[in-house]
PDB file of C-alpha atoms in Angstrom:
ATOM      1  CA  UNK A   1     -43.169-109.798 -62.217  1.00  0.00           C
ATOM      2  CA  UNK A   2     -46.764-109.500 -63.338  1.00  0.00           C
ATOM      3  CA  UNK A   3     -48.183-112.281 -65.479  1.00  0.00           C
ATOM      4  CA  UNK A   4     -50.660-112.321 -68.323  1.00  0.00           C
ATOM      5  CA  UNK A   5     -53.577-114.006 -66.577  1.00  0.00           C
ATOM      6  CA  UNK A   6     -56.785-115.165 -68.197  1.00  0.00           C
ATOM      7  CA  UNK A   7     -59.633-115.408 -65.711  1.00  0.00           C
ATOM      8  CA  UNK A   8     -62.035-118.041 -67.033  1.00  0.00           C
ATOM      9  CA  UNK A   9     -65.575-117.325 -65.883  1.00  0.00           C
ATOM     10  CA  UNK A  10     -69.180-117.850 -66.837  1.00  0.00           C
ATOM     11  CA  UNK A  11     -69.449-121.272 -68.355  1.00  0.00           C
ATOM     12  CA  UNK A  12     -72.289-123.367 -69.725  1.00  0.00           C
ATOM     13  CA  UNK A  13     -74.166-124.506 -66.648  1.00  0.00           C
ATOM     14  CA  UNK A  14     -76.533-123.490 -63.908  1.00  0.00           C
ATOM     15  CA  UNK A  15     -73.724-122.021 -61.770  1.00  0.00           C
ATOM     16  CA  UNK A  16     -72.865-119.323 -64.322  1.00  0.00           C
ATOM     17  CA  UNK A  17     -74.059-116.468 -62.086  1.00  0.00           C
ATOM     18  CA  UNK A  18     -71.885-117.564 -59.171  1.00  0.00           C
ATOM     19  CA  UNK A  19     -68.939-118.045 -61.538  1.00  0.00           C
ATOM     20  CA  UNK A  20     -69.244-114.502 -62.855  1.00  0.00           C
ATOM     21  CA  UNK A  21     -69.123-113.139 -59.298  1.00  0.00           C
ATOM     22  CA  UNK A  22     -66.047-115.236 -58.500  1.00  0.00           C
ATOM     23  CA  UNK A  23     -64.429-114.130 -61.758  1.00  0.00           C
ATOM     24  CA  UNK A  24     -64.950-110.416 -61.214  1.00  0.00           C
ATOM     25  CA  UNK A  25     -63.610-110.652 -57.658  1.00  0.00           C
ATOM     26  CA  UNK A  26     -60.531-112.497 -58.937  1.00  0.00           C
ATOM     27  CA  UNK A  27     -59.992-109.955 -61.722  1.00  0.00           C
ATOM     28  CA  UNK A  28     -59.992-107.051 -59.260  1.00  0.00           C
ATOM     29  CA  UNK A  29     -57.583-108.819 -56.914  1.00  0.00           C
ATOM     30  CA  UNK A  30     -55.166-109.862 -59.670  1.00  0.00           C
ATOM     31  CA  UNK A  31     -55.096-106.400 -61.213  1.00  0.00           C
ATOM     32  CA  UNK A  32     -54.379-104.940 -57.774  1.00  0.00           C
ATOM     33  CA  UNK A  33     -51.400-107.310 -57.553  1.00  0.00           C
ATOM     34  CA  UNK A  34     -49.966-105.964 -60.818  1.00  0.00           C
ATOM     35  CA  UNK A  35     -50.995-108.661 -63.290  1.00  0.00           C
ATOM     36  CA  UNK A  36     -52.338-108.052 -66.780  1.00  0.00           C
ATOM     37  CA  UNK A  37     -55.760-109.657 -66.676  1.00  0.00           C
ATOM     38  CA  UNK A  38     -58.022-110.780 -69.508  1.00  0.00           C
ATOM     39  CA  UNK A  39     -61.621-111.824 -68.866  1.00  0.00           C
ATOM     40  CA  UNK A  40     -62.259-115.062 -70.716  1.00  0.00           C
ATOM     41  CA  UNK A  41     -65.952-115.919 -70.858  1.00  0.00           C
ATOM     42  CA  UNK A  42     -66.213-119.675 -71.144  1.00  0.00           C
ATOM     43  CA  UNK A  43     -68.676-121.110 -73.618  1.00  0.00           C
ATOM     44  CA  UNK A  44     -68.744-122.443 -77.177  1.00  0.00           C
ATOM     45  CA  UNK A  45     -65.506-121.589 -78.987  1.00  0.00           C
ATOM     46  CA  UNK A  46     -63.439-121.390 -75.787  1.00  0.00           C
ATOM     47  CA  UNK A  47     -60.550-123.193 -77.468  1.00  0.00           C
ATOM     48  CA  UNK A  48     -60.334-120.555 -80.209  1.00  0.00           C
ATOM     49  CA  UNK A  49     -60.406-117.731 -77.651  1.00  0.00           C
ATOM     50  CA  UNK A  50     -57.601-119.281 -75.629  1.00  0.00           C
ATOM     51  CA  UNK A  51     -55.418-119.857 -78.699  1.00  0.00           C
ATOM     52  CA  UNK A  52     -55.373-116.146 -79.479  1.00  0.00           C
ATOM     53  CA  UNK A  53     -55.294-114.708 -75.940  1.00  0.00           C
ATOM     54  CA  UNK A  54     -51.488-114.939 -75.393  1.00  0.00           C
ATOM     55  CA  UNK A  55     -51.718-115.923 -71.742  1.00  0.00           C
ATOM     56  CA  UNK A  56     -49.131-117.129 -69.264  1.00  0.00           C
ATOM     57  CA  UNK A  57     -51.635-118.813 -66.941  1.00  0.00           C
ATOM     58  CA  UNK A  58     -55.366-119.462 -66.580  1.00  0.00           C
ATOM     59  CA  UNK A  59     -57.139-118.607 -63.331  1.00  0.00           C
ATOM     60  CA  UNK A  60     -60.231-120.811 -63.174  1.00  0.00           C
ATOM     61  CA  UNK A  61     -63.271-119.046 -61.746  1.00  0.00           C
ATOM     62  CA  UNK A  62     -65.637-121.661 -63.153  1.00  0.00           C
ATOM     63  CA  UNK A  63     -68.058-123.743 -61.093  1.00  0.00           C
ATOM     64  CA  UNK A  64     -70.015-126.895 -61.721  1.00  0.00           C
ATOM     65  CA  UNK A  65     -70.353-128.955 -64.860  1.00  0.00           C
ATOM     66  CA  UNK A  66     -68.213-128.073 -67.889  1.00  0.00           C
ATOM     67  CA  UNK A  67     -65.835-126.076 -65.726  1.00  0.00           C
ATOM     68  CA  UNK A  68     -65.045-127.869 -62.503  1.00  0.00           C
ATOM     69  CA  UNK A  69     -65.386-131.427 -63.798  1.00  0.00           C
ATOM     70  CA  UNK A  70     -62.128-131.863 -65.725  1.00  0.00           C
ATOM     71  CA  UNK A  71     -63.349-130.896 -69.201  1.00  0.00           C
ATOM     72  CA  UNK A  72     -61.865-127.380 -69.292  1.00  0.00           C
ATOM     73  CA  UNK A  73     -58.802-128.698 -67.461  1.00  0.00           C
ATOM     74  CA  UNK A  74     -58.319-131.194 -70.294  1.00  0.00           C
ATOM     75  CA  UNK A  75     -58.497-128.394 -72.862  1.00  0.00           C
ATOM     76  CA  UNK A  76     -55.874-126.406 -70.982  1.00  0.00           C
ATOM     77  CA  UNK A  77     -53.634-129.466 -70.844  1.00  0.00           C
ATOM     78  CA  UNK A  78     -53.829-129.777 -74.642  1.00  0.00           C
ATOM     79  CA  UNK A  79     -52.968-126.101 -74.988  1.00  0.00           C
ATOM     80  CA  UNK A  80     -50.036-126.511 -72.550  1.00  0.00           C
ATOM     81  CA  UNK A  81     -51.360-123.664 -70.417  1.00  0.00           C
ATOM     82  CA  UNK A  82     -50.908-123.836 -66.615  1.00  0.00           C
ATOM     83  CA  UNK A  83     -54.095-123.344 -64.616  1.00  0.00           C
ATOM     84  CA  UNK A  84     -55.254-123.028 -61.033  1.00  0.00           C
ATOM     85  CA  UNK A  85     -56.904-125.828 -59.090  1.00  0.00           C
ATOM     86  CA  UNK A  86     -56.823-129.584 -59.463  1.00  0.00           C
ATOM     87  CA  UNK A  87     -55.953-131.577 -62.550  1.00  0.00           C
ATOM     88  CA  UNK A  88     -58.192-133.447 -64.970  1.00  0.00           C
ATOM     89  CA  UNK A  89     -58.723-136.685 -63.042  1.00  0.00           C
ATOM     90  CA  UNK A  90     -59.108-135.174 -59.570  1.00  0.00           C
ATOM     91  CA  UNK A  91     -61.538-132.572 -60.900  1.00  0.00           C
ATOM     92  CA  UNK A  92     -63.675-135.233 -62.568  1.00  0.00           C
ATOM     93  CA  UNK A  93     -63.680-137.492 -59.505  1.00  0.00           C
ATOM     94  CA  UNK A  94     -64.548-134.729 -57.061  1.00  0.00           C
ATOM     95  CA  UNK A  95     -67.411-133.464 -59.215  1.00  0.00           C
ATOM     96  CA  UNK A  96     -68.932-136.944 -59.514  1.00  0.00           C
ATOM     97  CA  UNK A  97     -70.071-137.431 -55.920  1.00  0.00           C
ATOM     98  CA  UNK A  98     -70.969-141.158 -56.175  1.00  0.00           C
ATOM     99  CA  UNK A  99     -67.506-142.007 -57.531  1.00  0.00           C
ATOM    100  CA  UNK A 100     -65.847-139.799 -54.930  1.00  0.00           C
ATOM    101  CA  UNK A 101     -67.721-141.648 -52.181  1.00  0.00           C
ATOM    102  CA  UNK A 102     -66.412-144.961 -53.523  1.00  0.00           C
ATOM    103  CA  UNK A 103     -62.863-143.661 -53.199  1.00  0.00           C
ATOM    104  CA  UNK A 104     -63.539-142.331 -49.715  1.00  0.00           C
ATOM    105  CA  UNK A 105     -64.680-145.801 -48.655  1.00  0.00           C
ATOM    106  CA  UNK A 106     -61.670-147.390 -50.366  1.00  0.00           C
ATOM    107  CA  UNK A 107     -59.485-145.204 -48.140  1.00  0.00           C
ATOM    108  CA  UNK A 108     -61.561-146.032 -45.038  1.00  0.00           C
ATOM    109  CA  UNK A 109     -62.928-142.497 -44.823  1.00  0.00           C
ATOM    110  CA  UNK A 110     -66.449-142.322 -43.344  1.00  0.00           C
ATOM    111  CA  UNK A 111     -69.147-140.932 -45.630  1.00  0.00           C
ATOM    112  CA  UNK A 112     -72.952-141.153 -45.343  1.00  0.00           C
ATOM    113  CA  UNK A 113     -74.615-144.241 -46.781  1.00  0.00           C
ATOM    114  CA  UNK A 114     -76.445-143.591 -50.035  1.00  0.00           C
ATOM    115  CA  UNK A 115     -77.104-144.544 -53.635  1.00  0.00           C
ATOM    116  CA  UNK A 116     -77.047-143.079 -57.151  1.00  0.00           C
ATOM    117  CA  UNK A 117     -80.111-143.042 -59.386  1.00  0.00           C
ATOM    118  CA  UNK A 118     -80.626-141.724 -62.925  1.00  0.00           C
ATOM    119  CA  UNK A 119     -83.629-139.955 -64.396  1.00  0.00           C
ATOM    120  CA  UNK A 120     -84.402-143.089 -66.455  1.00  0.00           C
ATOM    121  CA  UNK A 121     -84.483-145.244 -63.297  1.00  0.00           C
ATOM    122  CA  UNK A 122     -87.191-143.463 -61.303  1.00  0.00           C
ATOM    123  CA  UNK A 123     -89.425-146.546 -61.502  1.00  0.00           C
ATOM    124  CA  UNK A 124     -86.801-148.326 -59.383  1.00  0.00           C
ATOM    125  CA  UNK A 125     -86.651-145.586 -56.741  1.00  0.00           C
ATOM    126  CA  UNK A 126     -88.559-147.412 -54.014  1.00  0.00           C
ATOM    127  CA  UNK A 127     -86.456-150.536 -54.493  1.00  0.00           C
ATOM    128  CA  UNK A 128     -83.188-148.559 -54.515  1.00  0.00           C
ATOM    129  CA  UNK A 129     -84.158-146.612 -51.415  1.00  0.00           C
ATOM    130  CA  UNK A 130     -84.811-149.785 -49.471  1.00  0.00           C
ATOM    131  CA  UNK A 131     -84.301-149.271 -45.753  1.00  0.00           C
ATOM    132  CA  UNK A 132     -82.266-146.059 -46.073  1.00  0.00           C
ATOM    133  CA  UNK A 133     -85.121-144.333 -44.294  1.00  0.00           C
ATOM    134  CA  UNK A 134     -86.115-140.734 -43.713  1.00  0.00           C
ATOM    135  CA  UNK A 135     -85.123-137.977 -43.501  1.00  0.00           C
ATOM    136  CA  UNK A 136     -82.630-138.240 -46.346  1.00  0.00           C
ATOM    137  CA  UNK A 137     -80.680-135.770 -48.455  1.00  0.00           C
ATOM    138  CA  UNK A 138     -81.156-135.580 -52.224  1.00  0.00           C
ATOM    139  CA  UNK A 139     -78.704-133.715 -54.440  1.00  0.00           C
ATOM    140  CA  UNK A 140     -77.448-133.781 -58.036  1.00  0.00           C
ATOM    141  CA  UNK A 141     -74.760-136.432 -58.500  1.00  0.00           C
ATOM    142  CA  UNK A 142     -72.616-133.871 -60.319  1.00  0.00           C
ATOM    143  CA  UNK A 143     -73.060-130.259 -59.296  1.00  0.00           C
ATOM    144  CA  UNK A 144     -72.416-127.592 -56.712  1.00  0.00           C
ATOM    145  CA  UNK A 145     -73.623-124.380 -55.094  1.00  0.00           C
ATOM    146  CA  UNK A 146     -76.324-126.488 -53.365  1.00  0.00           C
ATOM    147  CA  UNK A 147     -78.520-126.258 -56.482  1.00  0.00           C
ATOM    148  CA  UNK A 148     -81.083-129.068 -56.537  1.00  0.00           C
ATOM    149  CA  UNK A 149     -80.405-129.951 -52.890  1.00  0.00           C
ATOM    150  CA  UNK A 150     -83.362-131.103 -50.787  1.00  0.00           C
ATOM    151  CA  UNK A 151     -83.899-132.540 -47.324  1.00  0.00           C
ATOM    152  CA  UNK A 152     -86.680-135.119 -47.728  1.00  0.00           C
ATOM    153  CA  UNK A 153     -88.624-136.024 -44.600  1.00  0.00           C
ATOM    154  CA  UNK A 154     -91.552-138.033 -46.017  1.00  0.00           C
ATOM    155  CA  UNK A 155     -91.701-140.886 -48.578  1.00  0.00           C
ATOM    156  CA  UNK A 156     -94.103-139.014 -50.867  1.00  0.00           C
ATOM    157  CA  UNK A 157     -91.603-136.169 -51.283  1.00  0.00           C
ATOM    158  CA  UNK A 158     -88.752-138.427 -52.426  1.00  0.00           C
ATOM    159  CA  UNK A 159     -89.661-138.870 -56.104  1.00  0.00           C
ATOM    160  CA  UNK A 160     -90.199-135.135 -56.785  1.00  0.00           C
ATOM    161  CA  UNK A 161     -86.907-134.290 -55.068  1.00  0.00           C
ATOM    162  CA  UNK A 162     -85.007-136.898 -57.084  1.00  0.00           C
ATOM    163  CA  UNK A 163     -86.619-135.681 -60.317  1.00  0.00           C
ATOM    164  CA  UNK A 164     -85.583-132.107 -59.489  1.00  0.00           C
ATOM    165  CA  UNK A 165     -81.999-133.151 -58.705  1.00  0.00           C
ATOM    166  CA  UNK A 166     -81.838-135.084 -61.983  1.00  0.00           C
ATOM    167  CA  UNK A 167     -82.505-131.859 -63.866  1.00  0.00           C
ATOM    168  CA  UNK A 168     -78.857-130.982 -63.138  1.00  0.00           C
ATOM    169  CA  UNK A 169     -76.940-133.577 -65.137  1.00  0.00           C
ATOM    170  CA  UNK A 170     -79.381-136.484 -65.230  1.00  0.00           C
ATOM    171  CA  UNK A 171     -78.402-138.272 -62.013  1.00  0.00           C
ATOM    172  CA  UNK A 172     -79.166-137.833 -58.315  1.00  0.00           C
ATOM    173  CA  UNK A 173     -77.405-138.912 -55.150  1.00  0.00           C
ATOM    174  CA  UNK A 174     -79.585-139.885 -52.189  1.00  0.00           C
ATOM    175  CA  UNK A 175     -77.852-140.043 -48.800  1.00  0.00           C
ATOM    176  CA  UNK A 176     -78.833-140.874 -45.260  1.00  0.00           C
ATOM    177  CA  UNK A 177     -79.325-137.639 -43.310  1.00  0.00           C
ATOM    178  CA  UNK A 178     -76.791-137.129 -40.522  1.00  0.00           C
ATOM    179  CA  UNK A 179     -77.813-134.590 -37.909  1.00  0.00           C
ATOM    180  CA  UNK A 180     -74.918-132.502 -36.662  1.00  0.00           C
ATOM    181  CA  UNK A 181     -72.708-129.487 -37.318  1.00  0.00           C
ATOM    182  CA  UNK A 182     -71.738-128.772 -40.914  1.00  0.00           C
ATOM    183  CA  UNK A 183     -68.054-127.892 -41.138  1.00  0.00           C
ATOM    184  CA  UNK A 184     -65.994-126.955 -44.167  1.00  0.00           C
ATOM    185  CA  UNK A 185     -62.199-127.182 -44.192  1.00  0.00           C
ATOM    186  CA  UNK A 186     -60.130-124.930 -46.439  1.00  0.00           C
ATOM    187  CA  UNK A 187     -56.989-126.334 -48.053  1.00  0.00           C
ATOM    188  CA  UNK A 188     -54.239-124.279 -49.669  1.00  0.00           C
ATOM    189  CA  UNK A 189     -51.018-125.667 -51.077  1.00  0.00           C
ATOM    190  CA  UNK A 190     -51.752-129.153 -49.769  1.00  0.00           C
ATOM    191  CA  UNK A 191     -52.128-127.989 -46.165  1.00  0.00           C
ATOM    192  CA  UNK A 192     -55.128-127.194 -43.995  1.00  0.00           C
ATOM    193  CA  UNK A 193     -55.790-123.454 -44.018  1.00  0.00           C
ATOM    194  CA  UNK A 194     -58.534-123.500 -41.396  1.00  0.00           C
ATOM    195  CA  UNK A 195     -62.160-124.434 -40.819  1.00  0.00           C
ATOM    196  CA  UNK A 196     -65.588-122.856 -40.632  1.00  0.00           C
ATOM    197  CA  UNK A 197     -68.827-124.086 -39.091  1.00  0.00           C
ATOM    198  CA  UNK A 198     -71.968-123.304 -41.087  1.00  0.00           C
ATOM    199  CA  UNK A 199     -75.100-122.734 -39.009  1.00  0.00           C
ATOM    200  CA  UNK A 200     -77.892-122.379 -41.568  1.00  0.00           C
ATOM    201  CA  UNK A 201     -81.324-121.051 -40.541  1.00  0.00           C
ATOM    202  CA  UNK A 202     -82.793-124.464 -41.374  1.00  0.00           C
ATOM    203  CA  UNK A 203     -81.395-127.947 -41.780  1.00  0.00           C
ATOM    204  CA  UNK A 204     -79.671-128.314 -45.118  1.00  0.00           C
ATOM    205  CA  UNK A 205     -77.301-125.626 -46.425  1.00  0.00           C
ATOM    206  CA  UNK A 206     -79.251-124.989 -49.642  1.00  0.00           C
ATOM    207  CA  UNK A 207     -78.827-122.318 -52.320  1.00  0.00           C
ATOM    208  CA  UNK A 208     -81.062-119.810 -50.528  1.00  0.00           C
ATOM    209  CA  UNK A 209     -79.117-120.111 -47.281  1.00  0.00           C
ATOM    210  CA  UNK A 210     -75.756-120.052 -49.064  1.00  0.00           C
ATOM    211  CA  UNK A 211     -76.238-116.930 -51.171  1.00  0.00           C
ATOM    212  CA  UNK A 212     -79.194-114.984 -49.759  1.00  0.00           C
ATOM    213  CA  UNK A 213     -78.273-114.586 -46.106  1.00  0.00           C
ATOM    214  CA  UNK A 214     -79.544-115.783 -42.761  1.00  0.00           C
ATOM    215  CA  UNK A 215     -76.663-118.186 -42.151  1.00  0.00           C
ATOM    216  CA  UNK A 216     -74.224-117.805 -39.244  1.00  0.00           C
ATOM    217  CA  UNK A 217     -70.561-118.774 -39.489  1.00  0.00           C
ATOM    218  CA  UNK A 218     -68.249-119.780 -36.658  1.00  0.00           C
ATOM    219  CA  UNK A 219     -64.489-119.557 -37.137  1.00  0.00           C
ATOM    220  CA  UNK A 220     -63.164-121.751 -35.701  1.00  0.00           C
ATOM    221  CA  UNK A 221     -66.032-124.259 -35.437  1.00  0.00           C
ATOM    222  CA  UNK A 222     -67.613-124.907 -32.057  1.00  0.00           C
ATOM    223  CA  UNK A 223     -65.733-128.156 -31.528  1.00  0.00           C
ATOM    224  CA  UNK A 224     -63.109-129.219 -29.029  1.00  0.00           C
ATOM    225  CA  UNK A 225     -59.526-128.733 -30.152  1.00  0.00           C
ATOM    226  CA  UNK A 226     -59.015-132.489 -30.326  1.00  0.00           C
ATOM    227  CA  UNK A 227     -62.097-133.139 -32.411  1.00  0.00           C
ATOM    228  CA  UNK A 228     -61.373-130.225 -34.753  1.00  0.00           C
ATOM    229  CA  UNK A 229     -57.875-131.596 -35.356  1.00  0.00           C
ATOM    230  CA  UNK A 230     -59.419-134.958 -36.237  1.00  0.00           C
ATOM    231  CA  UNK A 231     -61.945-133.320 -38.586  1.00  0.00           C
ATOM    232  CA  UNK A 232     -59.227-131.376 -40.390  1.00  0.00           C
ATOM    233  CA  UNK A 233     -57.095-134.509 -40.702  1.00  0.00           C
ATOM    234  CA  UNK A 234     -60.070-136.367 -42.178  1.00  0.00           C
ATOM    235  CA  UNK A 235     -60.641-133.551 -44.663  1.00  0.00           C
ATOM    236  CA  UNK A 236     -57.022-133.568 -45.801  1.00  0.00           C
ATOM    237  CA  UNK A 237     -57.151-137.351 -46.235  1.00  0.00           C
ATOM    238  CA  UNK A 238     -60.252-137.017 -48.438  1.00  0.00           C
ATOM    239  CA  UNK A 239     -58.497-134.324 -50.474  1.00  0.00           C
ATOM    240  CA  UNK A 240     -55.491-136.575 -51.007  1.00  0.00           C
ATOM    241  CA  UNK A 241     -57.639-139.632 -51.780  1.00  0.00           C
ATOM    242  CA  UNK A 242     -58.938-137.876 -54.899  1.00  0.00           C
ATOM    243  CA  UNK A 243     -55.485-136.615 -55.905  1.00  0.00           C
ATOM    244  CA  UNK A 244     -56.380-132.935 -55.597  1.00  0.00           C
ATOM    245  CA  UNK A 245     -53.894-130.087 -55.727  1.00  0.00           C
ATOM    246  CA  UNK A 246     -53.663-126.311 -55.403  1.00  0.00           C
ATOM    247  CA  UNK A 247     -56.550-125.278 -53.211  1.00  0.00           C
ATOM    248  CA  UNK A 248     -60.107-126.188 -52.345  1.00  0.00           C
ATOM    249  CA  UNK A 249     -62.596-127.049 -49.621  1.00  0.00           C
ATOM    250  CA  UNK A 250     -63.828-130.239 -48.029  1.00  0.00           C
ATOM    251  CA  UNK A 251     -67.345-130.356 -46.554  1.00  0.00           C
ATOM    252  CA  UNK A 252     -68.106-132.605 -43.595  1.00  0.00           C
ATOM    253  CA  UNK A 253     -70.824-133.318 -41.025  1.00  0.00           C
ATOM    254  CA  UNK A 254     -69.850-133.653 -37.366  1.00  0.00           C
ATOM    255  CA  UNK A 255     -72.622-135.742 -35.880  1.00  0.00           C
ATOM    256  CA  UNK A 256     -74.197-135.495 -32.456  1.00  0.00           C
ATOM    257  CA  UNK A 257     -72.875-139.025 -31.796  1.00  0.00           C
ATOM    258  CA  UNK A 258     -69.273-137.755 -32.104  1.00  0.00           C
ATOM    259  CA  UNK A 259     -68.797-139.310 -35.532  1.00  0.00           C
ATOM    260  CA  UNK A 260     -67.549-137.268 -38.486  1.00  0.00           C
ATOM    261  CA  UNK A 261     -68.438-137.855 -42.139  1.00  0.00           C
ATOM    262  CA  UNK A 262     -66.976-136.557 -45.400  1.00  0.00           C
ATOM    263  CA  UNK A 263     -69.644-135.142 -47.708  1.00  0.00           C
ATOM    264  CA  UNK A 264     -67.716-133.849 -50.717  1.00  0.00           C
ATOM    265  CA  UNK A 265     -64.608-132.115 -52.019  1.00  0.00           C
ATOM    266  CA  UNK A 266     -64.836-128.784 -53.859  1.00  0.00           C
ATOM    267  CA  UNK A 267     -61.888-128.307 -56.215  1.00  0.00           C
ATOM    268  CA  UNK A 268     -62.893-124.783 -57.340  1.00  0.00           C
ATOM    269  CA  UNK A 269     -64.674-123.223 -54.359  1.00  0.00           C
ATOM    270  CA  UNK A 270     -66.331-119.841 -54.729  1.00  0.00           C
ATOM    271  CA  UNK A 271     -64.419-116.615 -54.229  1.00  0.00           C
ATOM    272  CA  UNK A 272     -67.427-114.325 -53.895  1.00  0.00           C
ATOM    273  CA  UNK A 273     -68.000-111.891 -50.988  1.00  0.00           C
ATOM    274  CA  UNK A 274     -70.085-114.571 -49.237  1.00  0.00           C
ATOM    275  CA  UNK A 275     -67.777-117.504 -50.020  1.00  0.00           C
ATOM    276  CA  UNK A 276     -66.330-119.701 -47.313  1.00  0.00           C
ATOM    277  CA  UNK A 277     -62.682-120.026 -48.344  1.00  0.00           C
ATOM    278  CA  UNK A 278     -62.043-116.237 -48.144  1.00  0.00           C
ATOM    279  CA  UNK A 279     -63.672-116.254 -44.687  1.00  0.00           C
ATOM    280  CA  UNK A 280     -61.314-119.005 -43.563  1.00  0.00           C
ATOM    281  CA  UNK A 281     -58.297-117.223 -45.053  1.00  0.00           C
ATOM    282  CA  UNK A 282     -59.237-113.956 -43.327  1.00  0.00           C
ATOM    283  CA  UNK A 283     -59.317-115.793 -39.996  1.00  0.00           C
ATOM    284  CA  UNK A 284     -55.670-116.707 -40.654  1.00  0.00           C
ATOM    285  CA  UNK A 285     -54.792-113.090 -41.487  1.00  0.00           C
ATOM    286  CA  UNK A 286     -54.711-113.659 -45.250  1.00  0.00           C
ATOM    287  CA  UNK A 287     -56.518-110.912 -47.165  1.00  0.00           C
ATOM    288  CA  UNK A 288     -58.532-111.621 -50.286  1.00  0.00           C
ATOM    289  CA  UNK A 289     -55.941-110.287 -52.754  1.00  0.00           C
ATOM    290  CA  UNK A 290     -53.203-112.242 -50.987  1.00  0.00           C
ATOM    291  CA  UNK A 291     -55.311-115.421 -51.132  1.00  0.00           C
ATOM    292  CA  UNK A 292     -55.901-114.994 -54.868  1.00  0.00           C
ATOM    293  CA  UNK A 293     -52.187-114.342 -55.427  1.00  0.00           C
ATOM    294  CA  UNK A 294     -51.258-117.502 -53.528  1.00  0.00           C
ATOM    295  CA  UNK A 295     -53.769-119.527 -55.555  1.00  0.00           C
ATOM    296  CA  UNK A 296     -52.243-118.132 -58.750  1.00  0.00           C
ATOM    297  CA  UNK A 297     -48.775-119.085 -57.537  1.00  0.00           C
ATOM    298  CA  UNK A 298     -49.900-122.719 -57.274  1.00  0.00           C
ATOM    299  CA  UNK A 299     -51.014-122.889 -60.921  1.00  0.00           C
ATOM    300  CA  UNK A 300     -49.533-125.810 -62.830  1.00  0.00           C
ATOM    301  CA  UNK A 301     -50.613-128.601 -65.147  1.00  0.00           C
ATOM    302  CA  UNK A 302     -50.280-132.372 -65.353  1.00  0.00           C
ATOM    303  CA  UNK A 303     -46.902-133.878 -66.215  1.00  0.00           C
ATOM    304  CA  UNK A 304     -47.790-135.444 -69.549  1.00  0.00           C
ATOM    305  CA  UNK A 305     -44.313-135.894 -71.003  1.00  0.00           C
ATOM    306  CA  UNK A 306     -41.810-138.715 -70.602  1.00  0.00           C
ATOM    307  CA  UNK A 307     -38.970-137.835 -68.262  1.00  0.00           C
ATOM    308  CA  UNK A 308     -35.645-137.441 -70.018  1.00  0.00           C
ATOM    309  CA  UNK A 309     -37.004-137.173 -73.549  1.00  0.00           C
ATOM    310  CA  UNK A 310     -34.800-134.775 -75.547  1.00  0.00           C
ATOM    311  CA  UNK A 311     -36.515-131.544 -76.506  1.00  0.00           C
ATOM    312  CA  UNK A 312     -39.435-132.174 -74.149  1.00  0.00           C
ATOM    313  CA  UNK A 313     -40.536-128.873 -72.562  1.00  0.00           C
ATOM    314  CA  UNK A 314     -41.209-128.819 -68.843  1.00  0.00           C
ATOM    315  CA  UNK A 315     -44.900-129.429 -68.209  1.00  0.00           C
ATOM    316  CA  UNK A 316     -45.141-126.728 -65.564  1.00  0.00           C
ATOM    317  CA  UNK A 317     -43.576-123.816 -67.446  1.00  0.00           C
ATOM    318  CA  UNK A 318     -45.891-121.094 -68.765  1.00  0.00           C
ATOM    319  CA  UNK A 319     -46.186-121.464 -72.536  1.00  0.00           C
ATOM    320  CA  UNK A 320     -47.232-118.682 -74.912  1.00  0.00           C
ATOM    321  CA  UNK A 321     -50.034-119.642 -77.251  1.00  0.00           C
ATOM    322  CA  UNK A 322     -48.901-117.276 -79.984  1.00  0.00           C
ATOM    323  CA  UNK A 323     -47.261-120.088 -81.937  1.00  0.00           C
ATOM    324  CA  UNK A 324     -50.305-122.313 -81.479  1.00  0.00           C
ATOM    325  CA  UNK A 325     -52.576-119.567 -82.740  1.00  0.00           C
ATOM    326  CA  UNK A 326     -50.509-119.191 -85.860  1.00  0.00           C
TER     327      UNK A 326
END
């Protein structure tokens, strides 16, 4: 049976444009599958919109801060509305790259050496950088879509790159550059869906390369079967280390020295015509509409109740907001 689905798109941040593209693609696919779809443009007053929308489930097409970082997920938990993607804690951890790296290390998962620095700590940059060396990668500590990403080759370019990255949330992550193949692993329903190698026209898969062409994709990646199996196992371990669920992508670097490193976990990857997860799904024979339908089928929410409490509604059942609105 068709569901009343609210596709949450737009949002507050710098990834609004990408979110709108993901949202419109999801709307078309869900309507083709027979669902009643409402476009929900996220922004101030989102709670009031959701209380009156009479939805069965929320399909999250949001990206970046205030959408992928656990804040909207927390609102949906309060409204008892199931939603796609990871829960509150996993979303927050994955979005905060420095904290995610700490958990990767706790689980003995290799990740490039690096450090976090805030916009109010730029005077300490040289001291923090220490012997990390060059080239290095600078990116926002919390963000996506490769916005604010820079490959820094010379010491004099470090401070401007960090200042630019800090524009997106106030903190930057500086990592040792690892030369190798960039591979992303798609995960659906807690299992590896497949992998894709990203061959950008220049080192560093930045916003221009990601959304404006010139990048080549190899499905499967140009790795031996044994090494690819190890890479996909590493990706799934990183996914589980953060407590993710539903679907997503894990980005890694496969170095020329035969070592593999986890870069980050994306809990709400893009679903635009150029996005990587749909490419991976297509390689497995899963069309775009089918992928979106499977993502919708995984929608749930955190189990917040106490097991066995009388009158406690199941945390994963769709709940109408009509009563809440009244």
